Short mmCIF file of C-alpha atoms in Angstrom, two decimals:
data_model
loop_
_atom_site.label_atom_id
_atom_site.label_comp_id
_atom_site.label_asym_id
_atom_site.label_seq_id
_atom_site.Cartn_x
_atom_site.Cartn_y
_atom_site.Cartn_z
CA MET Y 97 138.22 92.63 153.82
CA THR Y 98 137.52 95.31 151.21
CA HIS Y 99 140.71 96.62 149.56
CA ILE Y 100 140.81 100.26 148.42
CA VAL Y 101 143.73 101.78 146.52
CA VAL Y 102 144.15 105.56 146.47
CA LEU Y 103 146.34 107.36 143.95
CA GLY Y 104 146.80 110.95 145.03
CA SER Y 105 148.35 113.72 147.03
CA THR Y 106 149.80 113.94 150.52
CA ASN Y 107 150.13 117.44 152.00
CA MET Y 108 150.80 119.09 155.31
CA ASP Y 109 147.86 121.39 155.99
CA LEU Y 110 148.89 124.73 157.45
CA VAL Y 111 145.62 125.88 158.99
CA THR Y 112 144.77 129.34 160.35
CA TYR Y 113 141.50 129.87 162.21
CA VAL Y 114 139.91 133.33 161.98
CA ALA Y 115 136.60 134.98 162.82
CA ARG Y 116 136.24 135.84 159.13
CA ALA Y 117 138.49 135.42 156.11
CA PRO Y 118 140.38 138.54 154.96
CA ARG Y 119 139.28 140.40 151.88
CA ARG Y 120 141.83 141.23 149.18
CA GLY Y 121 144.47 143.55 150.62
CA GLU Y 122 143.18 143.16 154.18
CA THR Y 123 145.03 141.83 157.23
CA VAL Y 124 143.09 140.09 160.00
CA THR Y 125 144.19 138.51 163.27
CA GLY Y 126 143.81 134.77 163.58
CA ARG Y 127 142.97 132.97 166.81
CA GLU Y 128 144.93 129.75 166.19
CA PHE Y 129 147.42 128.08 163.82
CA ARG Y 130 147.87 124.32 163.43
CA THR Y 131 149.83 121.95 161.19
CA ILE Y 132 147.63 118.96 160.32
CA PRO Y 133 148.49 116.09 157.94
CA GLY Y 134 146.25 116.21 154.86
CA GLY Y 135 146.17 116.17 151.07
CA LYS Y 136 143.18 114.84 149.15
CA GLY Y 137 144.80 111.47 148.45
CA ALA Y 138 145.93 110.94 152.02
CA ASN Y 139 142.61 112.18 153.36
CA GLN Y 140 140.60 109.75 151.25
CA ALA Y 141 142.97 106.92 152.16
CA MET Y 142 142.58 107.61 155.87
CA ALA Y 143 138.81 108.01 155.56
CA ALA Y 144 138.52 104.64 153.83
CA ALA Y 145 140.83 102.94 156.34
CA ARG Y 146 138.91 104.32 159.31
CA ALA Y 147 135.66 103.27 157.62
CA GLY Y 148 136.85 99.68 157.71
CA ALA Y 149 138.79 98.93 154.51
CA THR Y 150 142.33 97.74 153.86
CA VAL Y 151 143.88 100.75 152.11
CA SER Y 152 147.05 101.35 150.08
CA LEU Y 153 148.24 104.80 148.97
CA ILE Y 154 150.23 105.53 145.80
CA GLY Y 155 151.95 108.93 145.97
CA ALA Y 156 155.03 110.81 147.18
CA VAL Y 157 156.32 112.87 150.08
CA GLY Y 158 159.49 114.94 150.34
CA ASN Y 159 162.57 114.07 152.36
CA ASP Y 160 161.76 116.82 154.87
CA ALA Y 161 160.31 116.76 158.39
CA TYR Y 162 156.78 117.09 156.99
CA GLY Y 163 157.34 113.95 154.90
CA VAL Y 164 158.27 111.91 157.97
CA ARG Y 165 155.22 113.12 159.87
CA LEU Y 166 152.88 112.55 156.91
CA ARG Y 167 154.01 108.95 156.49
CA ASP Y 168 153.80 108.25 160.24
CA ASN Y 169 150.29 109.69 160.40
CA LEU Y 170 149.06 107.48 157.55
CA GLU Y 171 150.57 104.37 159.06
CA HIS Y 172 149.04 105.20 162.44
CA SER Y 173 145.62 105.20 160.74
CA GLY Y 174 146.29 101.81 159.17
CA VAL Y 175 147.14 102.94 155.62
CA ASP Y 176 149.74 100.86 153.74
CA THR Y 177 152.53 103.25 152.65
CA ASP Y 178 154.73 100.78 150.76
CA PHE Y 179 153.86 102.61 147.52
CA LEU Y 180 154.23 106.11 149.01
CA ARG Y 181 157.62 107.18 147.70
CA THR Y 182 160.06 109.61 149.32
CA VAL Y 183 161.63 112.07 146.87
CA GLU Y 184 164.22 114.83 147.12
CA GLY Y 185 162.79 118.19 148.15
CA ALA Y 186 159.76 119.56 149.98
CA SER Y 187 156.53 117.74 150.73
CA GLY Y 188 153.28 119.23 149.47
CA THR Y 189 151.55 121.85 151.59
CA ALA Y 190 148.03 123.29 151.74
CA HIS Y 191 147.55 126.75 153.21
CA ILE Y 192 144.04 126.93 154.68
CA VAL Y 193 141.99 129.70 156.27
CA VAL Y 194 138.94 128.55 158.26
CA ASP Y 195 136.34 131.07 159.53
CA ASP Y 196 134.03 130.80 162.52
CA GLU Y 197 131.21 129.46 160.34
CA GLY Y 198 133.32 126.49 159.27
CA ASN Y 199 133.96 127.74 155.73
CA ASN Y 200 137.43 127.48 154.25
CA ALA Y 201 139.69 128.78 151.47
CA ILE Y 202 142.74 126.77 150.38
CA VAL Y 203 145.97 127.31 148.41
CA VAL Y 204 147.87 124.11 147.55
CA VAL Y 205 151.62 124.01 146.83
CA PRO Y 206 152.25 120.57 145.23
CA GLY Y 207 155.87 119.93 146.26
CA ALA Y 208 156.62 116.20 146.05
CA ASN Y 209 153.15 115.52 144.64
CA GLY Y 210 154.33 117.09 141.38
CA THR Y 211 156.66 114.13 140.83
CA VAL Y 212 153.73 111.69 140.70
CA ASP Y 213 153.27 111.97 136.93
CA HIS Y 214 153.31 108.28 135.97
CA LEU Y 215 152.79 104.81 137.40
CA SER Y 216 155.90 103.25 138.89
CA PRO Y 217 156.78 99.54 138.88
CA GLY Y 218 154.30 97.62 140.99
CA ASP Y 219 151.59 100.29 140.94
CA GLU Y 220 149.45 98.57 138.29
CA GLY Y 221 149.61 95.26 140.12
CA LEU Y 222 148.47 96.98 143.31
CA ILE Y 223 145.57 98.65 141.47
CA ALA Y 224 144.60 95.30 139.95
CA SER Y 225 144.25 93.83 143.43
CA ALA Y 226 141.78 96.50 144.59
CA ASP Y 227 138.00 96.53 144.89
CA ALA Y 228 138.01 100.25 144.02
CA LEU Y 229 140.47 102.98 143.00
CA LEU Y 230 140.06 106.47 144.42
CA LEU Y 231 141.43 109.39 142.38
CA GLN Y 232 141.63 113.19 142.71
CA LEU Y 233 143.44 115.95 140.81
CA GLU Y 234 146.19 117.13 143.17
CA VAL Y 235 148.81 115.05 141.32
CA PRO Y 236 149.64 115.51 137.61
CA LEU Y 237 146.91 114.36 135.21
CA PRO Y 238 149.10 111.81 133.38
CA ALA Y 239 149.32 109.72 136.56
CA VAL Y 240 145.58 110.04 137.22
CA ILE Y 241 144.81 108.91 133.67
CA ALA Y 242 147.31 106.05 133.87
CA GLY Y 243 145.80 104.88 137.15
CA ALA Y 244 142.26 104.97 135.79
CA GLU Y 245 143.31 103.14 132.63
CA ALA Y 246 145.02 100.45 134.72
CA ALA Y 247 141.86 100.06 136.79
CA ARG Y 248 139.73 99.70 133.67
CA ARG Y 249 142.08 97.01 132.27
CA HIS Y 250 141.63 94.98 135.44
CA GLY Y 251 137.91 95.58 136.00
CA VAL Y 252 138.44 97.77 139.07
CA ARG Y 253 135.82 100.45 139.81
CA THR Y 254 137.14 104.03 139.69
CA VAL Y 255 135.82 106.89 141.85
CA LEU Y 256 137.10 110.34 140.84
CA THR Y 257 136.82 113.55 142.85
CA PRO Y 258 137.38 116.35 140.28
CA SER Y 259 139.26 118.67 142.64
CA PRO Y 260 140.89 121.10 142.14
CA ALA Y 261 138.19 121.87 139.55
CA GLN Y 262 139.51 121.91 135.99
CA PRO Y 263 138.50 120.72 132.51
CA LEU Y 264 138.78 116.94 132.31
CA PRO Y 265 140.20 115.22 129.22
CA GLU Y 266 138.14 112.60 127.41
CA GLU Y 267 140.85 109.99 127.99
CA LEU Y 268 140.22 110.27 131.75
CA LEU Y 269 136.44 110.55 131.57
CA SER Y 270 136.21 107.48 129.34
CA VAL Y 271 137.73 105.31 132.10
CA THR Y 272 135.93 106.90 135.07
CA ASP Y 273 133.03 104.98 136.61
CA VAL Y 274 131.81 107.43 139.28
CA LEU Y 275 132.38 111.19 139.47
CA VAL Y 276 132.02 112.76 142.96
CA PRO Y 277 132.04 116.58 142.59
CA ASN Y 278 130.80 119.22 144.98
CA GLU Y 279 128.42 121.91 143.74
CA TYR Y 280 131.20 124.32 142.71
CA GLU Y 281 133.04 121.62 140.77
CA ALA Y 282 129.85 120.53 139.00
CA VAL Y 283 129.18 124.11 137.91
CA THR Y 284 132.77 124.49 136.71
CA LEU Y 285 132.54 121.31 134.62
CA THR Y 286 129.10 122.01 133.10
CA GLY Y 287 128.43 125.75 133.35
CA ARG Y 288 125.01 124.86 134.81
CA THR Y 289 124.05 126.42 138.15
CA ASP Y 290 121.07 124.21 139.07
CA PRO Y 291 122.39 121.15 140.97
CA LEU Y 292 120.12 118.60 139.28
CA ASP Y 293 120.71 120.13 135.87
CA ALA Y 294 124.48 120.09 136.47
CA ALA Y 295 124.46 116.49 137.70
CA VAL Y 296 122.41 115.31 134.71
CA GLY Y 297 124.74 117.24 132.40
CA LEU Y 298 127.70 115.34 133.81
CA LEU Y 299 126.12 112.09 132.62
CA ASP Y 300 127.26 113.11 129.16
CA LEU Y 301 130.77 112.54 130.52
CA VAL Y 302 130.53 109.59 132.97
CA PRO Y 303 127.99 106.84 133.79
CA GLU Y 304 127.37 107.82 137.45
CA VAL Y 305 127.54 111.09 139.40
CA VAL Y 306 127.36 111.64 143.17
CA LEU Y 307 126.95 115.38 143.74
CA THR Y 308 127.69 116.51 147.30
CA LEU Y 309 125.72 119.58 148.39
CA GLY Y 310 126.86 120.21 151.96
CA GLU Y 311 123.89 120.92 154.23
CA ALA Y 312 121.54 120.12 151.32
CA GLY Y 313 122.70 116.49 151.25
CA VAL Y 314 123.69 114.31 148.29
CA LEU Y 315 122.26 113.89 144.80
CA TYR Y 316 122.89 110.67 142.84
CA VAL Y 317 122.23 110.36 139.12
CA SER Y 318 123.09 107.67 136.61
CA ARG Y 319 122.33 106.80 133.01
CA ASP Y 320 120.23 103.83 134.10
CA THR Y 321 118.17 105.06 137.10
CA GLU Y 322 116.04 107.94 138.30
CA PRO Y 323 117.79 110.68 140.34
CA LEU Y 324 118.07 109.93 144.06
CA ALA Y 325 118.32 112.70 146.68
CA VAL Y 326 119.58 111.79 150.17
CA PRO Y 327 119.35 114.41 152.95
CA ALA Y 328 122.33 115.45 155.01
CA HIS Y 329 122.65 114.52 158.68
CA GLN Y 330 121.89 117.80 160.48
CA VAL Y 331 124.79 118.83 162.71
CA ALA Y 332 126.55 122.02 163.86
CA ALA Y 333 129.57 122.39 161.58
CA ILE Y 334 132.76 123.99 162.85
CA ASP Y 335 135.19 123.08 160.04
CA SER Y 336 134.28 121.64 156.63
CA THR Y 337 137.90 120.93 155.63
CA GLY Y 338 138.17 117.33 154.45
CA ALA Y 339 134.43 116.64 154.49
CA GLY Y 340 134.31 115.83 150.78
CA ASP Y 341 137.28 113.49 151.12
CA THR Y 342 135.68 111.80 154.11
CA PHE Y 343 132.52 111.25 152.06
CA ALA Y 344 134.45 109.87 149.07
CA GLY Y 345 136.49 107.47 151.17
CA ALA Y 346 133.49 106.18 153.09
CA TYR Y 347 131.37 105.94 149.93
CA ALA Y 348 134.02 103.85 148.19
CA VAL Y 349 134.01 101.45 151.12
CA ALA Y 350 130.21 101.25 151.17
CA VAL Y 351 130.02 100.57 147.44
CA ALA Y 352 132.81 97.97 147.59
CA GLU Y 353 130.89 96.25 150.39
CA GLU Y 354 127.85 96.25 148.08
CA LYS Y 355 125.62 98.24 150.41
CA PRO Y 356 122.32 99.26 148.76
CA LEU Y 357 122.65 102.62 147.00
CA ARG Y 358 120.58 104.74 149.39
CA GLU Y 359 122.28 103.18 152.39
CA ALA Y 360 125.74 103.71 150.88
CA LEU Y 361 125.01 107.40 150.26
CA SER Y 362 123.54 108.01 153.71
CA TRP Y 363 126.32 106.04 155.39
CA ALA Y 364 128.97 108.15 153.66
CA ALA Y 365 127.01 111.31 154.49
CA ALA Y 366 127.07 110.24 158.15
CA ALA Y 367 130.87 110.04 157.99
CA ALA Y 368 131.05 113.53 156.47
CA ALA Y 369 128.65 114.90 159.10
CA LEU Y 370 130.90 113.63 161.85
CA SER Y 371 133.98 115.18 160.21
CA VAL Y 372 132.57 118.73 160.03
CA GLN Y 373 132.00 118.75 163.79
CA ARG Y 374 135.76 118.57 164.37
CA GLU Y 375 138.69 120.76 163.36
CA GLY Y 376 141.13 119.72 160.64
CA ALA Y 377 140.99 117.25 157.78
CA SER Y 378 142.61 113.95 158.72
CA ALA Y 379 142.16 114.69 162.42
CA SER Y 380 138.39 114.93 161.95
CA MET Y 381 137.75 111.67 160.11
CA PRO Y 382 135.58 109.18 162.00
CA TYR Y 383 136.14 105.50 162.64
CA ARG Y 384 133.63 102.87 161.56
CA PRO Y 385 131.88 102.45 164.94
CA GLU Y 386 131.22 106.20 165.00
CA ILE Y 387 129.82 106.11 161.45
CA GLU Y 388 127.54 103.22 162.34
CA ALA Y 389 126.27 105.10 165.39
CA GLN Y 390 125.66 108.30 163.43
CA TYR Y 391 124.00 106.41 160.57
CA THR Y 392 121.49 104.78 162.89
CA ALA Y 393 120.94 107.90 165.00
#
């Protein structure tokens, strides 16, 4: 079975649902509040596990009640947590406002994730055993760079989601195989507002780019092929939280299984389409039979 390793964050999502998000200085009344296990690392790990891979997560949770629940939730979804460390203090949290159109705004408080600033004993061996390494930017950059460098030493494909958006150092870009930004992140990294122009500009940094465009679908570019646009699966979205992570996790599985490129992109887009029809991040992620049904629909 395909083995995916994820190095990244684990957060408890504190989600408030509102008709519309408040403007600066404004107070609005929400209709519901939920605590939902999340974090970009954990989300991608769960997405990949539900998509059919064997998945291990490298990261940290606090020794609080959230940490216990976060670990239990990952294990329930089939994610190996042997390399998810428990540290003194609070677990990471993400404070999320979701409006009635499914749009969201997020503030992340790193907590225990801030302690993941290096590889610990055994981490490199785990990465070496993987078919792909998934990375994001909710843990300190030194750990992300170290993970990518370890993957490169062992010939393991790296897939990086550049979120939260920030300038990326050359030492990370030089060991990244595939960059998976959304439109905002691509603009932040390149300063170019046209999606195709931004995606092509990113090829100065990495060999392959998969640009996710929400309802507009997915755009793939590489240094060796012509651009490929894949349409989104048209659905009624109620909450886009975690959709990008769902796509990244499913795409990593599809690539590791050596699906043809167009099929891999559409298959991952099907997973993301299913996720936006449900509330929450980890709670919304589909299982493989659902992805297969959506993909062939």
